[in-house]
Short mmCIF file of C-alpha atoms in Angstrom, two decimals:
data_model
loop_
_atom_site.label_atom_id
_atom_site.label_comp_id
_atom_site.label_asym_id
_atom_site.label_seq_id
_atom_site.Cartn_x
_atom_site.Cartn_y
_atom_site.Cartn_z
CA MET L 1 -23.20 216.73 109.24
CA ASP L 2 -23.07 219.51 106.61
CA SER L 3 -25.96 220.89 104.58
CA GLU L 4 -25.02 219.00 101.42
CA LYS L 5 -25.29 215.64 103.17
CA ILE L 6 -28.63 216.61 104.66
CA LYS L 7 -29.93 217.57 101.21
CA THR L 8 -28.73 214.25 99.83
CA TYR L 9 -30.53 212.29 102.55
CA LEU L 10 -33.72 214.31 102.06
CA LYS L 11 -33.76 213.26 98.40
CA ASP L 12 -34.02 209.61 99.47
CA PHE L 13 -37.69 208.60 99.78
CA ARG L 14 -36.72 205.78 102.14
CA ILE L 15 -35.87 208.48 104.69
CA THR L 16 -38.42 211.20 103.92
CA LEU L 17 -41.44 208.87 103.70
CA PRO L 18 -41.29 207.29 107.18
CA LEU L 19 -40.11 210.58 108.66
CA GLY L 20 -43.08 212.43 107.17
CA VAL L 21 -45.54 209.78 108.36
CA VAL L 22 -44.24 209.91 111.92
CA LEU L 23 -44.14 213.70 112.08
CA GLY L 24 -47.68 213.82 110.71
CA LEU L 25 -48.97 211.33 113.28
CA ILE L 26 -47.27 213.13 116.17
CA LEU L 27 -48.55 216.50 115.00
CA GLY L 28 -52.05 215.09 114.61
CA LEU L 29 -52.01 213.64 118.13
CA VAL L 30 -50.75 216.86 119.65
CA ILE L 31 -53.38 218.95 117.83
CA GLY L 32 -56.26 216.49 118.30
CA TRP L 33 -55.55 215.66 121.94
CA GLY L 34 -53.81 218.73 123.28
CA LEU L 35 -54.41 221.95 121.38
CA TRP L 36 -57.91 221.43 119.95
CA PRO L 37 -59.47 218.32 121.49
CA VAL L 38 -62.86 217.16 120.22
CA GLN L 39 -65.76 218.71 122.11
CA TRP L 40 -69.22 217.16 121.85
CA THR L 41 -72.25 219.47 121.80
CA ASP L 42 -76.01 219.09 121.28
CA LEU L 43 -76.04 215.36 122.13
CA ALA L 44 -79.30 213.60 122.99
CA PRO L 45 -79.76 212.47 126.62
CA HIS L 46 -79.35 208.78 125.70
CA HIS L 47 -75.65 209.54 124.98
CA LEU L 48 -75.06 210.65 128.60
CA ARG L 49 -73.47 208.58 131.33
CA PRO L 50 -75.99 206.42 133.27
CA ASP L 51 -75.87 208.66 136.37
CA LEU L 52 -76.49 211.80 134.28
CA ARG L 53 -79.40 210.10 132.48
CA GLU L 54 -80.93 209.33 135.87
CA ASP L 55 -80.62 212.96 136.94
CA TYR L 56 -82.22 214.06 133.66
CA LEU L 57 -85.16 211.68 134.14
CA ARG L 58 -85.69 212.75 137.79
CA MET L 59 -85.88 216.40 136.73
CA ALA L 60 -88.29 215.51 133.92
CA ILE L 61 -90.55 213.55 136.32
CA TYR L 62 -90.51 216.39 138.85
CA SER L 63 -91.20 219.10 136.25
CA SER L 64 -93.94 217.26 134.36
CA THR L 65 -95.86 216.27 137.50
CA ALA L 66 -95.40 219.64 139.21
CA VAL L 67 -96.89 221.69 136.34
CA GLY L 68 -99.10 218.93 134.93
CA ASP L 69 -97.56 219.17 131.45
CA ALA L 70 -97.59 215.80 129.68
CA SER L 71 -95.46 217.13 126.80
CA ILE L 72 -92.46 217.46 129.15
CA ALA L 73 -92.80 213.83 130.20
CA ASN L 74 -93.23 212.53 126.63
CA LYS L 75 -90.32 214.58 125.31
CA ALA L 76 -87.99 213.33 128.06
CA TRP L 77 -89.07 209.74 127.51
CA TYR L 78 -88.50 210.04 123.74
CA GLU L 79 -85.06 211.65 124.16
CA LEU L 80 -83.88 208.76 126.35
CA GLY L 81 -84.56 206.31 123.49
CA GLU L 82 -83.48 202.71 124.12
CA THR L 83 -82.11 203.61 127.55
CA ALA L 84 -85.48 204.85 128.85
CA ASP L 85 -86.66 201.63 130.56
CA GLU L 86 -83.23 201.01 132.09
CA THR L 87 -83.03 204.57 133.40
CA LEU L 88 -86.58 204.41 134.84
CA GLN L 89 -85.71 201.24 136.74
CA ALA L 90 -82.62 202.94 138.18
CA VAL L 91 -84.71 205.97 139.26
CA GLN L 92 -87.27 203.69 140.90
CA GLY L 93 -84.47 202.08 142.86
CA ASP L 94 -83.06 205.47 143.95
CA PRO L 95 -85.78 208.16 143.65
CA LEU L 96 -83.99 210.74 145.89
CA TYR L 97 -86.39 213.71 146.10
CA LEU L 98 -89.21 212.07 144.11
CA THR L 99 -92.26 210.43 145.63
CA ASP L 100 -93.86 207.22 144.51
CA GLY L 101 -96.91 209.18 143.37
CA GLN L 102 -94.82 211.39 141.04
CA ILE L 103 -93.16 208.35 139.49
CA ASN L 104 -96.54 206.58 139.05
CA ARG L 105 -98.11 209.66 137.37
CA PHE L 106 -95.10 209.93 135.02
CA VAL L 107 -95.38 206.25 134.13
CA GLY L 108 -99.06 206.69 133.40
CA ILE L 109 -98.36 209.62 131.06
CA VAL L 110 -95.63 207.90 129.00
CA GLY L 111 -97.31 204.48 129.07
CA ALA L 112 -94.31 202.66 130.51
CA GLU L 113 -94.58 199.52 132.57
CA LEU L 114 -93.85 200.03 136.25
CA THR L 115 -91.34 197.46 137.45
CA ASP L 116 -90.06 196.51 140.82
CA PRO L 117 -87.37 198.87 142.11
CA LEU L 118 -83.85 197.81 141.43
CA PRO L 119 -81.76 197.04 144.53
CA PRO L 120 -79.28 199.86 145.20
CA LEU L 121 -75.68 199.06 144.31
CA ASP L 122 -73.10 198.95 147.03
CA GLU L 123 -70.56 200.67 144.80
CA PRO L 124 -71.04 202.44 141.49
CA GLU L 125 -69.74 200.48 138.53
CA PRO L 126 -66.65 202.01 136.92
CA ILE L 127 -67.49 203.92 133.81
CA GLU L 128 -64.95 203.74 130.99
CA ASP L 129 -66.21 206.27 128.50
CA VAL L 130 -63.68 208.20 126.45
CA MET L 131 -66.13 211.08 125.91
CA ALA L 132 -66.59 211.42 129.63
CA THR L 133 -62.89 211.85 130.31
CA ARG L 134 -62.16 215.30 131.62
CA GLY L 135 -59.02 216.98 130.41
CA VAL L 136 -56.24 215.46 128.34
CA ASN L 137 -54.77 212.09 129.21
CA TRP L 138 -51.16 213.19 128.86
CA LEU L 139 -49.87 209.82 130.02
CA LEU L 140 -51.65 208.05 127.16
CA LEU L 141 -50.58 210.73 124.68
CA GLY L 142 -46.96 210.48 125.78
CA GLY L 143 -47.04 206.70 125.51
CA LEU L 144 -48.42 206.86 121.97
CA CYS L 145 -45.73 209.36 120.91
CA ILE L 146 -42.94 207.21 122.38
CA GLY L 147 -44.37 204.14 120.66
CA PHE L 148 -44.47 205.88 117.27
CA LEU L 149 -40.90 207.13 117.74
CA LEU L 150 -39.67 203.62 118.53
CA LEU L 151 -41.46 202.16 115.51
CA THR L 152 -40.01 204.89 113.29
CA ALA L 153 -36.50 204.35 114.58
CA ALA L 154 -36.80 200.63 113.90
CA ALA L 155 -38.16 201.26 110.38
CA ILE L 156 -35.38 203.73 109.54
CA TYR L 157 -32.74 201.32 110.84
CA PHE L 158 -33.93 198.32 108.84
CA LEU L 159 -34.99 200.17 105.67
CA VAL L 160 -32.32 202.87 105.44
CA ILE L 161 -29.27 202.54 107.67
CA ARG L 162 -28.67 198.84 106.99
CA GLY L 163 -29.08 199.48 103.27
CA LEU L 164 -26.56 202.34 103.03
CA PRO L 165 -23.09 201.47 101.80
CA THR L 166 -20.20 202.09 104.17
CA ARG L 167 -16.51 202.53 103.57
CA ASP L 168 -15.82 199.44 105.63
CA LYS L 169 -17.64 197.41 103.00
CA GLN L 170 -15.61 198.74 100.05
CA PRO L 171 -13.39 196.11 98.42
CA GLU L 172 -9.79 196.38 99.47
CA THR L 173 -8.32 194.96 96.27
CA LEU L 174 -9.10 195.03 92.59
CA ALA L 175 -9.56 191.27 92.63
CA ALA L 176 -12.23 191.57 95.31
CA ARG L 177 -14.01 194.27 93.34
CA GLY L 178 -13.83 192.22 90.16
CA SER L 179 -15.22 189.10 91.81
CA ALA L 180 -18.10 191.13 93.25
CA GLN L 181 -19.04 192.34 89.76
CA ASP L 182 -18.84 188.89 88.15
CA ASP L 183 -22.57 188.53 89.00
CA VAL L 184 -23.44 190.72 86.01
CA GLY L 185 -21.66 188.42 83.60
CA PHE L 186 -18.23 190.01 83.09
CA GLU L 187 -14.85 188.37 83.53
CA GLU L 188 -12.42 189.69 86.14
CA ASP L 189 -9.94 190.91 83.55
CA GLU L 190 -12.71 192.94 81.83
CA MET L 191 -13.50 194.71 85.09
CA ARG L 192 -10.03 196.17 85.48
CA TYR L 193 -9.50 199.54 83.97
CA ALA L 194 -7.22 199.55 80.93
CA PRO L 195 -4.80 202.44 80.31
CA SER L 196 -6.46 205.30 78.46
CA SER L 197 -5.51 208.80 77.42
CA GLN L 198 -9.01 209.91 76.38
CA ASN L 199 -9.51 213.64 77.02
CA GLY L 200 -5.96 213.86 78.32
CA ILE L 201 -6.67 211.75 81.38
CA GLN L 202 -3.96 209.20 81.95
CA ALA L 203 -5.55 206.17 83.61
CA PRO L 204 -3.16 204.26 85.86
CA TYR L 205 -1.92 200.88 84.74
CA GLU L 206 -3.34 197.76 86.26
CA ASP L 207 -0.49 197.26 88.70
CA GLU L 208 -0.72 200.86 89.85
CA GLN L 209 -4.51 201.10 90.01
CA PRO L 210 -5.55 202.67 93.33
CA LEU L 211 -8.91 202.09 94.92
CA PRO L 212 -11.50 204.71 93.96
CA MET L 213 -12.41 207.33 96.52
CA ALA L 214 -16.09 206.53 95.87
CA GLN L 215 -17.88 203.95 93.77
CA PHE L 216 -21.56 203.56 92.94
CA MET L 217 -23.76 201.28 90.84
CA THR L 218 -26.99 202.52 89.27
CA THR L 219 -29.53 200.73 87.06
CA PHE L 220 -32.31 202.11 84.87
CA LEU L 221 -35.29 199.88 84.02
CA ALA L 222 -37.95 200.76 81.47
CA GLY L 223 -40.98 202.24 83.21
CA ASP L 224 -38.99 204.34 85.67
CA ASP L 225 -40.07 207.65 84.13
CA PHE L 226 -38.53 209.68 86.97
CA TYR L 227 -35.14 207.98 86.98
CA ASP L 228 -32.55 210.41 88.38
CA ASP L 229 -29.87 208.91 90.63
CA SER L 230 -27.39 211.15 92.46
CA PHE L 231 -24.60 210.30 94.90
CA SER L 232 -22.52 212.29 97.38
CA ILE L 233 -18.74 212.04 96.98
CA ASP L 234 -16.91 212.09 100.30
CA ALA L 235 -13.21 211.92 101.06
CA PRO L 236 -11.94 209.15 103.40
CA THR L 237 -11.85 211.81 106.12
CA GLY L 238 -15.56 212.43 105.65
CA GLU L 239 -15.08 215.76 103.86
CA PHE L 240 -17.68 216.51 101.18
CA MET L 241 -15.96 216.67 97.78
CA GLY L 242 -18.85 216.84 95.34
CA GLU L 243 -21.64 214.86 93.74
CA CYS L 244 -22.24 212.73 90.65
CA GLY L 245 -25.24 211.13 89.07
CA VAL L 246 -27.19 209.89 86.06
CA GLY L 247 -30.52 211.10 84.70
CA ILE L 248 -32.82 210.89 81.67
CA SER L 249 -31.76 213.24 78.87
CA GLU L 250 -33.83 212.33 75.79
CA THR L 251 -36.83 210.19 74.89
CA VAL L 252 -38.36 209.02 71.62
CA GLY L 253 -41.99 208.60 70.72
CA VAL L 254 -44.98 209.52 72.86
CA GLY L 255 -47.05 207.89 75.57
CA GLU L 256 -46.11 206.09 78.76
CA PRO L 257 -43.84 204.61 79.86
CA LYS L 258 -41.18 206.88 78.40
CA ARG L 259 -38.84 205.39 75.81
CA VAL L 260 -35.46 206.69 76.99
CA ALA L 261 -32.93 207.19 74.21
CA ALA L 262 -30.16 209.06 76.07
CA PHE L 263 -28.84 209.59 79.61
CA GLU L 264 -26.81 212.40 81.16
CA ILE L 265 -23.82 211.53 83.33
CA TRP L 266 -22.70 214.51 85.43
CA LEU L 267 -19.95 215.32 87.92
CA PHE L 268 -19.99 218.23 90.35
CA ASP L 269 -16.79 219.33 92.10
CA LYS L 270 -17.06 221.73 95.03
CA ASN L 271 -13.71 223.20 93.96
CA ASP L 272 -14.78 223.81 90.36
CA ILE L 273 -17.08 226.45 88.90
CA GLN L 274 -18.99 224.19 86.54
CA THR L 275 -20.62 220.77 86.39
CA VAL L 276 -19.20 218.43 83.75
CA THR L 277 -21.74 216.45 81.71
CA LYS L 278 -21.59 213.75 79.03
CA VAL L 279 -24.44 212.04 77.19
CA ILE L 280 -24.78 208.27 76.61
CA MET L 281 -26.99 207.65 73.58
CA SER L 282 -28.70 204.71 71.92
CA GLU L 283 -27.54 203.76 68.43
CA HIS L 284 -30.59 205.33 66.78
CA ALA L 285 -30.23 208.58 68.74
CA TYR L 286 -26.48 208.71 68.07
CA GLU L 287 -27.05 208.53 64.31
CA ASN L 288 -30.03 210.93 64.26
CA GLU L 289 -28.90 214.47 63.39
CA LYS L 290 -31.94 216.19 64.94
CA ILE L 291 -31.43 214.45 68.27
CA ARG L 292 -27.70 215.18 68.19
CA MET L 293 -28.39 218.89 67.59
CA ARG L 294 -30.71 218.98 70.60
CA LEU L 295 -28.19 217.29 72.88
CA GLU L 296 -24.90 218.78 71.73
CA SER L 297 -25.14 221.62 74.23
CA LYS L 298 -25.29 219.17 77.15
CA GLY L 299 -21.84 217.71 76.60
CA GLU L 300 -19.89 215.17 74.61
CA MET L 301 -22.09 212.47 73.07
CA VAL L 302 -21.08 208.82 73.49
CA LEU L 303 -22.55 205.75 71.78
CA ALA L 304 -23.72 203.22 74.36
CA GLU L 305 -21.89 199.90 74.10
CA PRO L 306 -21.37 197.14 76.69
CA GLY L 307 -18.12 197.76 78.56
CA LYS L 308 -17.78 201.30 77.19
CA GLN L 309 -15.95 203.72 79.52
CA VAL L 310 -16.80 207.40 79.79
CA LEU L 311 -14.37 209.75 81.56
CA LEU L 312 -15.35 213.04 83.20
CA GLU L 313 -12.83 215.44 84.73
CA THR L 314 -13.09 218.49 86.99
CA ALA L 315 -10.51 220.56 88.86
CA THR L 316 -9.89 217.97 91.59
CA LEU L 317 -11.93 214.90 90.59
CA GLN L 318 -12.12 212.42 87.76
CA LEU L 319 -15.01 210.01 87.23
CA GLU L 320 -15.04 206.88 85.12
CA ALA L 321 -18.49 205.63 84.17
CA ARG L 322 -18.55 202.14 82.70
CA ILE L 323 -21.53 200.47 81.01
CA VAL L 324 -21.81 197.19 82.89
CA ASP L 325 -24.96 195.94 81.19
CA MET L 326 -27.47 197.24 78.64
CA GLU L 327 -30.46 196.03 76.64
CA TYR L 328 -32.56 197.78 74.00
CA GLY L 329 -36.33 197.76 74.20
CA GLN L 330 -38.75 196.35 71.63
CA GLY L 331 -41.92 198.10 70.52
CA ALA L 332 -43.46 200.78 68.33
CA ALA L 333 -40.18 202.62 67.76
CA PRO L 334 -37.13 202.31 65.50
CA ASP L 335 -34.77 199.45 66.26
CA GLN L 336 -32.13 200.11 68.94
CA SER L 337 -33.70 203.48 69.71
CA PHE L 338 -34.51 203.20 73.41
CA PHE L 339 -33.21 201.33 76.44
CA GLN L 340 -34.97 198.52 78.24
CA ARG L 341 -32.19 198.34 80.83
CA LEU L 342 -28.91 200.13 81.51
CA THR L 343 -26.49 199.51 84.38
CA LEU L 344 -23.59 201.89 85.06
CA ASP L 345 -20.63 201.64 87.40
CA LEU L 346 -19.43 205.06 88.59
CA ALA L 347 -15.92 205.22 90.09
CA VAL L 348 -14.42 208.49 91.35
CA TRP L 349 -10.76 209.22 92.03
CA PRO L 350 -9.06 212.37 93.35
CA LYS L 351 -7.16 214.13 90.59
CA GLU L 352 -3.74 214.14 92.20
CA ARG L 353 -1.30 213.29 89.41
CA PRO L 354 -0.43 215.66 86.54
CA ILE L 355 -2.16 215.10 83.23
CA THR L 356 0.08 213.68 80.49
#
């Protein structure tokens, strides 16, 4: 895959959005779990595991009774919070190096109720505390990464790959192509390209019409302020030949959404030194001298009409853009000044025959 194709794919948000989300999640997991895992500091004793709380309370009982300092006992009891009574019962059941007298003196200082010792457990209960896990659980991290990759692959397949056009799906005959475009309200005979010598380009007659090397359909709807469609032109062998596209060229009025009055149709040929551009204009823009002066440097200006064909030619390519459907918008603007909807059919042929 060459760099031009990669750039074209990266312009498609359906590819870059899920790819960015997945890369961000994987990077976050690697950083948060591997490189800089969360480390807890300055936690109160009641956040400790039960066995560590018991050790803390034993040391507090021993220290407070050995030196006779009640503040040590009260501070330890306060720090244990809601777990204090439970921890004291556990210590009573397993005092280790403490004597009954030390425990009784501690209970008298803190004012706790002395309970019967808890029976010792045969086996310690398993402790499932994420904060107590030592080291990085690489198995869990790897499983999460694999899961995200699988989800991303599935999303890209259903949202992107299945939606991309393929050469196998191109119509093999003009009749097939015409019937596919009947959905937009045009008859089959209107969809065929009539002979034309505009700009010196001799269009083939109906019986000689070859299939286009590439064909695209693009639609602008009012409110799409960032409308800018571009398409990669590839030869049947897969060789990159160039690009074509349509974008906003001129607006009228102020405010949002933009009121689009003109569009640029452009054709780039890798074998040519310049990009060819023509401008499709609304009726108001076409008749307005100020707008025409602003746009005349962008290319030939064409009045938008249903079924209108616009021909662009480069060194090795020729593109025919046809207005399939159009509708003017209504609002605080001159009549027929901006588009509510515009649908274009872009067909590209190799320029193989001499110009007559």
